[in-house]
CSV table of C-alpha atoms in Angstrom, one decimal:
chain,number,residue,atom,x,y,z
A,40,MET,CA,131.9,89.5,73.8
A,41,SER,CA,133.0,87.6,76.8
A,42,THR,CA,135.2,84.5,76.4
A,43,VAL,CA,133.3,81.2,76.1
A,44,ARG,CA,134.6,78.5,78.3
A,45,PRO,CA,133.0,75.1,77.3
A,46,PHE,CA,132.4,72.4,79.9
A,47,GLU,CA,130.3,69.2,79.9
A,48,VAL,CA,127.2,68.6,82.0
A,49,THR,CA,126.5,64.9,82.6
A,50,HIS,CA,124.2,62.8,84.7
A,51,ARG,CA,127.2,61.9,86.9
A,52,GLY,CA,128.1,65.6,87.3
A,53,VAL,CA,124.5,66.4,88.3
A,54,LEU,CA,124.4,63.6,90.8
A,55,ALA,CA,127.8,64.6,92.3
A,56,ILE,CA,126.2,67.8,93.5
A,57,ALA,CA,122.6,66.6,94.0
A,58,VAL,CA,123.2,63.4,96.0
A,59,PRO,CA,125.4,65.0,98.8
A,60,MET,CA,123.1,68.0,99.0
A,61,THR,CA,119.9,65.8,99.1
A,62,ILE,CA,121.4,64.0,102.1
A,63,ALA,CA,122.3,67.4,103.6
A,64,TYR,CA,118.9,68.9,103.0
A,65,LEU,CA,117.1,65.8,104.2
A,66,SER,CA,118.8,66.3,107.6
A,67,THR,CA,117.0,69.5,108.1
A,68,PRO,CA,113.4,68.1,108.0
A,69,MET,CA,114.8,65.2,110.0
A,70,LEU,CA,115.7,67.8,112.6
A,71,GLY,CA,112.1,69.0,112.6
A,72,ILE,CA,110.8,65.5,112.8
A,73,VAL,CA,113.1,64.7,115.8
A,74,ASP,CA,112.0,68.0,117.5
A,75,THR,CA,108.4,67.2,117.0
A,76,ALA,CA,108.8,63.6,118.0
A,77,VAL,CA,110.7,64.5,121.2
A,78,ILE,CA,108.1,67.1,122.3
A,79,GLY,CA,105.3,64.7,121.1
A,80,GLN,CA,106.4,62.1,123.7
A,81,LEU,CA,105.3,64.6,126.4
A,82,GLY,CA,101.7,64.1,125.1
A,83,ARG,CA,100.8,67.8,125.2
A,84,ALA,CA,99.3,69.5,122.0
A,85,ASP,CA,100.2,73.0,123.3
A,86,LEU,CA,103.9,72.2,123.5
A,87,LEU,CA,103.8,70.6,120.0
A,88,GLY,CA,102.0,73.6,118.6
A,89,GLY,CA,104.5,75.9,120.4
A,90,ILE,CA,107.5,74.2,118.7
A,91,ALA,CA,105.6,74.5,115.3
A,92,VAL,CA,104.8,78.2,115.7
A,93,GLY,CA,108.3,79.0,117.1
A,94,ALA,CA,109.9,77.2,114.2
A,95,ILE,CA,107.8,79.1,111.7
A,96,ILE,CA,108.8,82.5,113.3
A,97,PHE,CA,112.5,81.6,112.8
A,98,ASP,CA,111.8,80.3,109.3
A,99,ILE,CA,110.4,83.7,108.5
A,100,LEU,CA,113.4,85.5,110.0
A,101,PHE,CA,116.1,83.3,108.6
A,102,THR,CA,114.6,82.4,105.2
A,103,THR,CA,114.0,86.0,104.6
A,104,PHE,CA,117.8,86.1,104.6
A,105,ASN,CA,118.1,83.0,102.4
A,106,PHE,CA,119.8,85.1,99.8
A,107,LEU,CA,122.9,84.7,101.9
A,108,ARG,CA,122.8,81.1,100.7
A,109,SER,CA,121.2,81.1,97.3
A,110,GLY,CA,122.4,84.5,96.1
A,111,THR,CA,126.0,83.6,97.1
A,112,THR,CA,125.7,80.3,95.3
A,113,GLY,CA,124.7,81.9,92.0
A,114,LEU,CA,127.2,84.7,92.2
A,115,THR,CA,130.1,82.4,93.2
A,116,ALA,CA,129.2,79.8,90.5
A,117,GLN,CA,129.2,82.5,87.8
A,118,ALA,CA,132.6,83.8,89.1
A,119,LEU,CA,133.8,80.1,88.9
A,120,GLY,CA,132.6,79.8,85.3
A,121,ALA,CA,134.4,83.1,84.5
A,122,ASP,CA,137.6,81.9,86.3
A,123,ASP,CA,137.6,85.0,88.5
A,124,ARG,CA,139.1,84.0,91.8
A,125,THR,CA,138.9,87.5,93.3
A,126,ALA,CA,135.2,87.7,92.6
A,127,GLN,CA,134.7,84.2,94.2
A,128,THR,CA,136.4,85.4,97.5
A,129,ALA,CA,134.5,88.8,97.4
A,130,ALA,CA,131.2,87.0,97.2
A,131,LEU,CA,131.9,85.1,100.4
A,132,TYR,CA,133.1,88.1,102.3
A,133,ARG,CA,130.1,90.2,101.3
A,134,ALA,CA,127.6,87.5,102.3
A,135,ALA,CA,129.4,86.7,105.6
A,136,LEU,CA,129.5,90.4,106.6
A,137,VAL,CA,125.8,90.9,105.8
A,138,GLY,CA,124.9,87.7,107.7
A,139,LEU,CA,126.7,88.7,110.9
A,140,ILE,CA,125.2,92.2,110.9
A,141,ALA,CA,121.7,90.9,110.2
A,142,GLY,CA,122.0,88.4,113.0
A,143,VAL,CA,122.9,91.1,115.5
A,144,LEU,CA,120.0,93.2,114.4
A,145,VAL,CA,117.6,90.3,114.9
A,146,ILE,CA,118.8,90.1,118.5
A,147,VAL,CA,118.4,93.8,119.1
A,148,LEU,CA,114.9,93.9,117.6
A,149,GLN,CA,113.7,90.6,119.2
A,150,ALA,CA,110.9,92.2,121.2
A,151,PRO,CA,108.9,93.8,118.4
A,152,VAL,CA,109.7,90.8,116.1
A,153,LEU,CA,108.2,88.3,118.6
A,154,GLY,CA,105.2,90.6,119.4
A,155,ALA,CA,104.3,91.0,115.7
A,156,SER,CA,104.8,87.3,115.0
A,157,LEU,CA,102.5,86.2,117.8
A,158,LEU,CA,99.9,88.7,116.7
A,159,LEU,CA,100.0,87.3,113.2
A,160,MET,CA,99.8,83.7,114.4
A,161,GLY,CA,96.8,84.0,116.7
A,162,ALA,CA,97.8,81.0,118.8
A,163,SER,CA,96.1,80.0,122.1
A,164,GLY,CA,97.5,81.1,125.5
A,165,PRO,CA,99.3,77.8,126.3
A,166,VAL,CA,100.9,77.7,122.8
A,167,GLU,CA,102.0,81.3,123.0
A,168,ALA,CA,103.7,80.7,126.4
A,169,ALA,CA,105.7,77.9,124.8
A,170,VAL,CA,106.6,80.1,121.9
A,171,ARG,CA,107.9,82.9,124.1
A,172,GLU,CA,110.2,80.5,126.0
A,173,TYR,CA,111.5,79.0,122.8
A,174,PHE,CA,112.1,82.3,121.1
A,175,ALA,CA,114.0,84.0,123.9
A,176,ILE,CA,116.7,81.3,123.8
A,177,ARG,CA,116.8,80.5,120.1
A,178,VAL,CA,117.3,84.1,119.0
A,179,ILE,CA,120.8,84.1,120.6
A,180,GLY,CA,122.1,82.0,117.7
A,181,ALA,CA,120.9,84.3,114.9
A,182,PRO,CA,124.3,85.7,113.9
A,183,PHE,CA,125.8,82.1,113.7
A,184,ALA,CA,122.8,80.8,111.8
A,185,LEU,CA,123.0,83.5,109.1
A,186,PHE,CA,126.8,83.2,108.9
A,187,ASN,CA,126.3,79.5,108.2
A,188,TYR,CA,124.0,80.4,105.2
A,189,ALA,CA,126.8,82.4,103.6
A,190,ILE,CA,129.4,79.7,104.1
A,191,LEU,CA,127.2,77.0,102.7
A,192,GLY,CA,126.2,79.1,99.6
A,193,TRP,CA,129.8,79.8,98.9
A,194,PHE,CA,130.9,76.1,98.9
A,195,LEU,CA,127.9,75.2,96.8
A,196,GLY,CA,128.8,77.9,94.2
A,197,LEU,CA,132.2,76.3,93.9
A,198,GLY,CA,130.6,72.9,93.4
A,199,ARG,CA,131.9,71.5,96.6
A,200,ALA,CA,128.8,69.7,97.6
A,201,ARG,CA,130.6,67.2,99.9
A,202,THR,CA,131.9,70.1,102.1
A,203,GLY,CA,128.3,71.5,102.2
A,204,LEU,CA,127.1,68.0,103.2
A,205,ALA,CA,129.7,67.7,106.0
A,206,LEU,CA,128.7,71.1,107.5
A,207,GLN,CA,125.0,70.4,107.3
A,208,LEU,CA,125.4,67.0,108.9
A,209,LEU,CA,127.4,68.6,111.7
A,210,LEU,CA,124.8,71.2,112.3
A,211,ASN,CA,121.7,69.0,112.2
A,212,GLY,CA,123.3,65.9,113.7
A,213,LEU,CA,124.6,67.9,116.7
A,214,ASN,CA,121.3,69.7,117.0
A,215,MET,CA,119.2,66.5,117.0
A,216,ALA,CA,121.4,64.8,119.6
A,217,LEU,CA,121.4,67.8,121.9
A,218,ASN,CA,117.7,68.3,121.6
A,219,ALA,CA,116.9,64.7,122.5
A,220,LEU,CA,119.4,64.8,125.4
A,221,PHE,CA,118.1,68.1,126.8
A,222,VAL,CA,114.4,67.2,126.5
A,223,LEU,CA,114.3,63.5,127.3
A,224,TRP,CA,117.2,63.2,129.7
A,225,PHE,CA,117.5,66.6,131.4
A,226,ASP,CA,113.7,67.4,131.1
A,227,TRP,CA,114.2,70.9,129.9
A,228,GLY,CA,111.1,70.8,127.7
A,229,VAL,CA,110.8,73.5,125.0
A,230,ALA,CA,114.0,75.3,126.3
A,231,GLY,CA,116.0,72.1,125.6
A,232,VAL,CA,115.0,72.2,121.9
A,233,ALA,CA,116.0,75.9,121.7
A,234,TRP,CA,119.4,75.4,123.4
A,235,GLY,CA,120.3,72.4,121.3
A,236,THR,CA,119.7,74.5,118.2
A,237,VAL,CA,121.8,77.5,119.4
A,238,ILE,CA,124.8,75.2,120.3
A,239,GLY,CA,124.6,73.4,117.0
A,240,GLU,CA,124.6,76.7,115.0
A,241,THR,CA,127.5,78.1,117.0
A,242,VAL,CA,129.7,75.1,116.6
A,243,THR,CA,129.0,74.8,112.9
A,244,ALA,CA,129.8,78.5,112.3
A,245,ILE,CA,133.2,78.1,113.8
A,246,ALA,CA,133.9,74.9,111.9
A,247,GLY,CA,132.7,76.4,108.6
A,248,GLY,CA,134.8,79.5,109.0
A,249,LEU,CA,137.9,77.4,109.6
A,250,VAL,CA,137.2,75.2,106.5
A,251,ALA,CA,136.6,78.2,104.3
A,252,ALA,CA,139.9,79.8,105.5
A,253,ARG,CA,141.7,76.6,104.6
A,254,ALA,CA,140.1,76.5,101.2
A,255,LEU,CA,141.0,80.1,100.4
A,256,GLY,CA,144.6,79.8,101.6
A,257,ALA,CA,146.6,82.7,100.3
A,258,GLY,CA,143.6,83.7,98.1
A,259,ALA,CA,141.9,84.9,101.3
A,260,PHE,CA,143.9,88.2,101.2
A,261,ILE,CA,142.1,90.4,98.6
A,262,PRO,CA,141.9,94.2,98.7
A,263,TRP,CA,139.0,95.6,100.7
A,264,SER,CA,138.3,97.7,97.6
A,265,ALA,CA,137.5,94.4,95.7
A,266,VAL,CA,134.9,93.5,98.4
A,267,MET,CA,133.3,97.0,98.3
A,268,GLU,CA,133.6,97.4,94.5
A,269,ARG,CA,130.6,99.4,93.3
A,270,THR,CA,129.4,97.3,90.4
A,271,GLY,CA,129.7,94.1,92.3
A,272,LEU,CA,127.9,95.6,95.3
A,273,ILE,CA,125.1,96.9,93.2
A,274,ARG,CA,124.6,93.5,91.5
A,275,THR,CA,124.8,91.7,94.7
A,276,PHE,CA,122.2,93.9,96.4
A,277,ALA,CA,119.9,93.7,93.4
A,278,VAL,CA,120.0,89.9,93.4
A,279,ASN,CA,119.7,89.6,97.1
A,280,ARG,CA,116.8,92.1,97.3
A,281,ASP,CA,114.8,90.0,94.8
A,282,ILE,CA,115.6,86.8,96.5
A,283,MET,CA,114.7,88.3,99.9
A,284,ILE,CA,111.3,89.3,98.6
A,285,ARG,CA,110.8,85.9,97.1
A,286,SER,CA,111.9,84.2,100.3
A,287,PHE,CA,109.7,86.4,102.5
A,288,SER,CA,106.7,85.7,100.3
A,289,LEU,CA,107.4,82.0,100.6
A,290,LEU,CA,107.6,82.1,104.3
A,291,PHE,CA,104.6,84.4,104.6
A,292,ALA,CA,102.6,81.6,102.8
A,293,PHE,CA,103.8,79.0,105.3
A,294,ALA,CA,103.2,81.3,108.2
A,295,LEU,CA,99.6,81.9,106.9
A,296,PHE,CA,99.2,78.2,106.6
A,297,THR,CA,100.3,77.7,110.3
A,298,SER,CA,98.2,80.6,111.5
A,299,ALA,CA,95.1,79.4,109.7
A,300,GLY,CA,95.6,75.9,111.2
A,301,ALA,CA,96.0,77.5,114.7
A,302,ARG,CA,92.7,79.2,114.3
A,303,GLN,CA,91.0,75.8,113.9
A,304,GLY,CA,92.3,74.6,117.3
A,305,ASP,CA,95.3,73.1,118.8
A,306,VAL,CA,94.6,69.6,117.5
A,307,VAL,CA,94.4,70.8,113.8
A,308,LEU,CA,97.5,72.9,114.4
A,309,ALA,CA,99.4,69.9,115.7
A,310,ALA,CA,98.2,67.6,112.9
A,311,ASN,CA,99.2,70.2,110.3
A,312,SER,CA,102.7,70.6,111.9
A,313,ILE,CA,103.3,66.9,111.6
A,314,LEU,CA,102.1,66.8,108.0
A,315,MET,CA,104.2,69.8,107.1
A,316,ASN,CA,107.2,67.7,107.8
A,317,PHE,CA,106.1,65.6,104.7
A,318,PHE,CA,106.1,68.8,102.7
A,319,LEU,CA,109.5,69.8,104.0
A,320,LEU,CA,110.8,66.3,103.4
A,321,GLY,CA,109.8,66.5,99.8
A,322,GLY,CA,111.1,70.0,99.4
A,323,TYR,CA,114.5,69.3,100.8
A,324,PHE,CA,114.7,66.0,98.9
A,325,LEU,CA,114.1,67.9,95.7
A,326,ASP,CA,116.4,70.8,96.7
A,327,GLY,CA,119.4,68.6,96.0
A,328,PHE,CA,118.7,68.7,92.3
A,329,ALA,CA,117.6,72.4,92.5
A,330,THR,CA,121.1,73.1,94.0
A,331,ALA,CA,122.7,71.2,91.1
A,332,ALA,CA,120.7,73.4,88.8
A,333,GLU,CA,121.9,76.5,90.6
A,334,THR,CA,125.6,75.5,90.5
A,335,LEU,CA,125.7,74.3,86.9
A,336,ALA,CA,123.4,77.0,85.5
A,337,GLY,CA,125.4,79.7,87.2
A,338,ARG,CA,128.7,78.2,86.0
A,339,ALA,CA,127.3,78.1,82.5
A,340,ILE,CA,126.3,81.7,82.6
A,341,GLY,CA,129.8,82.7,83.8
A,342,ALA,CA,131.4,80.6,81.1
A,343,ARG,CA,129.0,82.0,78.4
A,344,TYR,CA,128.2,78.4,77.3
A,345,ARG,CA,124.6,77.8,76.3
A,346,PRO,CA,124.8,74.0,75.7
A,347,ALA,CA,125.9,73.4,79.3
A,348,PHE,CA,123.1,75.6,80.6
A,349,ALA,CA,120.3,73.9,78.6
A,350,ARG,CA,121.7,70.4,79.5
A,351,ALA,CA,121.8,71.3,83.2
A,352,VAL,CA,118.1,72.4,83.1
A,353,ASN,CA,117.0,69.3,81.3
A,354,LEU,CA,118.8,66.8,83.4
A,355,THR,CA,117.8,68.3,86.7
A,356,LEU,CA,114.1,68.5,85.7
A,357,VAL,CA,114.1,64.8,84.6
A,358,TRP,CA,115.7,63.7,87.9
A,359,GLY,CA,113.4,66.0,89.9
A,360,PHE,CA,110.1,64.7,88.4
A,361,ALA,CA,111.2,61.1,88.8
A,362,LEU,CA,112.1,61.5,92.4
A,363,ALA,CA,109.0,63.5,93.2
A,364,GLY,CA,106.8,60.7,92.0
A,365,ALA,CA,108.7,58.1,94.0
A,366,LEU,CA,108.6,60.2,97.1
A,367,SER,CA,104.9,60.9,96.9
A,368,LEU,CA,104.2,57.1,96.6
A,369,VAL,CA,106.4,56.4,99.7
A,370,LEU,CA,104.6,59.1,101.7
A,371,LEU,CA,101.1,57.8,100.7
A,372,LEU,CA,102.0,54.2,101.7
A,373,GLY,CA,104.0,54.9,104.8
A,374,GLY,CA,102.3,58.1,106.0
A,375,PRO,CA,100.0,56.5,108.7
A,376,ALA,CA,102.9,54.7,110.4
A,377,PHE,CA,104.9,57.9,110.3
A,378,VAL,CA,102.1,59.9,112.0
A,379,ASP,CA,101.8,57.3,114.8
A,380,LEU,CA,105.6,57.6,115.4
A,381,MET,CA,105.3,61.4,115.6
A,382,THR,CA,102.7,61.7,118.3
A,383,THR,CA,101.0,59.7,121.0
A,384,SER,CA,97.8,61.9,121.0
A,385,PRO,CA,94.8,59.9,119.5
A,386,GLU,CA,93.1,63.2,118.5
A,387,VAL,CA,96.1,64.4,116.6
A,388,ARG,CA,96.7,61.1,114.9
A,389,ASP,CA,93.1,60.9,113.6
A,390,ALA,CA,93.2,64.5,112.3
A,391,ALA,CA,96.5,64.0,110.5
A,392,ARG,CA,95.2,60.9,108.7
A,393,VAL,CA,92.3,62.9,107.3
A,394,PHE,CA,94.6,65.3,105.5
A,395,LEU,CA,97.5,62.9,104.8
A,396,VAL,CA,96.9,62.7,101.0
A,397,TRP,CA,97.5,66.4,100.5
A,398,ALA,CA,100.8,66.4,102.3
A,399,ALA,CA,101.9,63.2,100.4
A,400,LEU,CA,101.3,64.8,97.0
A,401,THR,CA,103.1,68.1,97.7
A,402,PRO,CA,106.4,66.8,96.1
A,403,LEU,CA,104.6,66.4,92.8
A,404,PHE,CA,102.8,69.7,93.2
A,405,GLY,CA,106.1,71.6,93.8
A,406,VAL,CA,108.7,69.9,91.7
A,407,ALA,CA,108.7,72.4,88.8
A,408,ALA,CA,108.7,75.3,91.2
A,409,PHE,CA,111.8,73.9,93.1
A,410,GLN,CA,113.7,73.1,89.9
A,411,PHE,CA,113.1,76.3,88.1
A,412,ASP,CA,113.9,78.3,91.3
A,413,GLY,CA,117.3,76.7,91.2
A,414,VAL,CA,117.8,77.6,87.5
A,415,PHE,CA,116.7,81.2,88.0
A,416,ILE,CA,118.9,81.6,91.1
A,417,GLY,CA,122.0,80.2,89.4
A,418,ALA,CA,121.3,82.4,86.4
A,419,THR,CA,120.6,85.4,88.7
A,420,TRP,CA,117.3,86.0,86.9
A,421,SER,CA,116.1,87.2,90.2
A,422,ASP,CA,113.6,89.8,89.0
A,423,ASP,CA,111.4,87.2,87.2
A,424,MET,CA,111.7,84.8,90.1
A,425,ARG,CA,110.4,87.5,92.4
A,426,ASN,CA,107.6,88.5,90.2
A,427,MET,CA,106.3,84.9,89.6
A,428,MET,CA,106.4,84.3,93.4
A,429,LEU,CA,104.2,87.4,94.0
A,430,VAL,CA,101.7,86.2,91.4
A,431,SER,CA,101.6,82.8,93.0
A,432,LEU,CA,101.1,84.3,96.5
A,433,VAL,CA,98.1,86.2,95.3
A,434,VAL,CA,96.6,83.0,93.9
A,435,TYR,CA,97.3,81.3,97.2
A,436,VAL,CA,95.5,83.9,99.2
A,437,VAL,CA,92.5,84.0,96.9
A,438,VAL,CA,92.1,80.2,96.9
A,439,TRP,CA,92.5,80.1,100.7
A,440,GLN,CA,89.8,82.8,101.2
A,441,LEU,CA,87.4,81.1,98.8
A,442,ALA,CA,88.0,77.5,99.7
A,443,THR,CA,88.4,77.3,103.5
A,444,PRO,CA,84.8,78.5,104.4
A,445,TRP,CA,83.5,75.5,102.4
A,446,LEU,CA,86.2,72.9,102.9
A,447,GLY,CA,87.8,73.8,106.2
A,448,ASN,CA,91.4,72.5,106.5
A,449,HIS,CA,91.0,70.7,103.1
A,450,GLY,CA,90.7,74.2,101.6
A,451,LEU,CA,93.9,75.3,103.3
A,452,TRP,CA,95.8,72.4,101.8
A,453,LEU,CA,94.2,73.1,98.4
A,454,ALA,CA,95.5,76.7,98.5
A,455,LEU,CA,99.0,75.4,99.2
A,456,ALA,CA,98.8,73.0,96.2
A,457,ALA,CA,97.6,75.9,94.0
A,458,PHE,CA,100.5,78.0,95.2
A,459,LEU,CA,103.1,75.4,94.3
A,460,LEU,CA,101.6,74.6,90.9
A,461,VAL,CA,101.3,78.3,89.8
A,462,ARG,CA,104.9,79.0,90.8
A,463,GLY,CA,106.2,76.1,88.6
A,464,ALA,CA,104.0,77.0,85.7
A,465,THR,CA,104.9,80.7,85.6
A,466,LEU,CA,108.6,80.2,86.0
A,467,ALA,CA,108.5,77.6,83.1
A,468,ALA,CA,106.7,80.1,81.0
A,469,ARG,CA,109.4,82.7,81.5
A,470,TYR,CA,112.3,80.4,81.0
A,471,PRO,CA,112.5,80.4,77.2
A,472,VAL,CA,112.4,84.2,77.1
A,473,ARG,CA,115.2,84.6,79.5
A,474,LEU,CA,117.3,81.9,77.9
A,475,GLU,CA,117.2,83.7,74.5
A,476,ARG,CA,118.0,87.0,76.0
A,477,THR,CA,120.9,85.8,78.1
A,478,PHE,CA,122.7,83.9,75.3
A,479,ALA,CA,121.7,86.2,72.4
A,480,ASP,CA,125.3,87.2,71.7
A,481,THR,CA,126.8,83.7,71.9
C-alpha cells in the first residue's frame, strides 16, 4: 500500500486557489465581451456574427486540446501529493511537447479544418467572409496557444494559482488592449481582433516558458527516459484521450448552439453571441472553484488521504452553489444594461432581451457539472467523465430536435439547460462509487 501523506483542506486553502483563478478565468469572457463590444460599435450584424462563429471554431480546435491544461493539472497535482519531483517535471514536458506539435498540425491542416467548420456552421455569405479573414490570421498563433495550456495546467497542479493568474492576465489584458487599438484606432476590423489575439498568445508563451524554467531550476534536467517512460505515457494518453473526447463533445454542443442560431438569421445569431457571454462569464466564474477541486482532489489522490479528498469536494461544492446563485441574480438584474453596452443595433438588443432569462440562469444550471468536472479531472477518473458527457450530449440533441420546432430559439436554450443539468446529475451519481473504489485500501 502506498504511503499516506496527510494534509489539511480549509476554506482558506480553497480560496487561495479559487480566487486568483476566478479572476484569471473571468478575464477570458471579458476578452470575448471586449471583442464583441469593439466590433459591435461598427453597427454591422455580419461582423458581430463573424467574430462569434470564428471564436467558436477556435474553441472547438483549442478546447479539444484542453487536456493539455486539465490533464496536466490532475497528473501534476497527484505527483505533488506523492512528493515525486521527477513526475512533476515530466508532466510539464509531455504536455508542452504535445501542445507544440498539435499547434503546428493545426496550421498545416487549416484549409480542411476551416472548410468543414463553415459547412457545419451554415452561416450567411457576409458572416462567412468575416470568418475566413479572422481564421487566416488567428491560426498562426495555434502552437503558442496550446503551449500556454500546458504551462497553465502545470502551475495549477502545483497549487501556484497566483502564477496562473499573472499569466492569464498578461494574455487577456494584452489581447484586449491590442484588439481595441487595432479595431478602433487603426480601423483593421475583424483582422485587428485576430492579430491582437495572436500577439497576446505569443508574448504569453514566451513569458510562461521563462517563468517555468525559473521555477524548475536545477530540477529542469531530468532524463529523457523519464519523460518517455512507458507507464507514465500510457496513463497520460489514456487520461488525455478521455478529456479530449469530453472537451470535443462540449464544444460540439456549443458549436451546434451557434449553428442553430445562425440558421435563424443574423439577428438571432448576434443576440445569442451576446448572451453566450453570460454563460461564459458564469462558467469561468465557477471554474475557479472547479480548479481548486482539481488541485486539491488530485493532491489527495497522490497522498492517498481520503479525508482531504472528501473535504475538498464538499467545500468547493458549497462555494460553487453560493456563487452561482449570486451570479444569476446579478445577471437577471443587470442583463438589459449589459446588452445595450454590447451592441448599438436595435434589432439585436430586442432579440437579446427576449432570451435573457435563459442565459442568466445558466450558472445555476451548470454549477454541479463544473464542480464535479473538477473533481473527476483531479482524480483522473476520466473514463466516467467522458461517459457522462456523452450521455448528456445525447440528451441535448434530443431536446434540441424536439423543442426547437415548437419553441424556436427558446427551445435551443432549453436544450442547453438540459445538457448542463444532466451532466451534473450523472457525475454526482458516479461520485460515491469511484470514491469507494479509489480509497478502498486506505
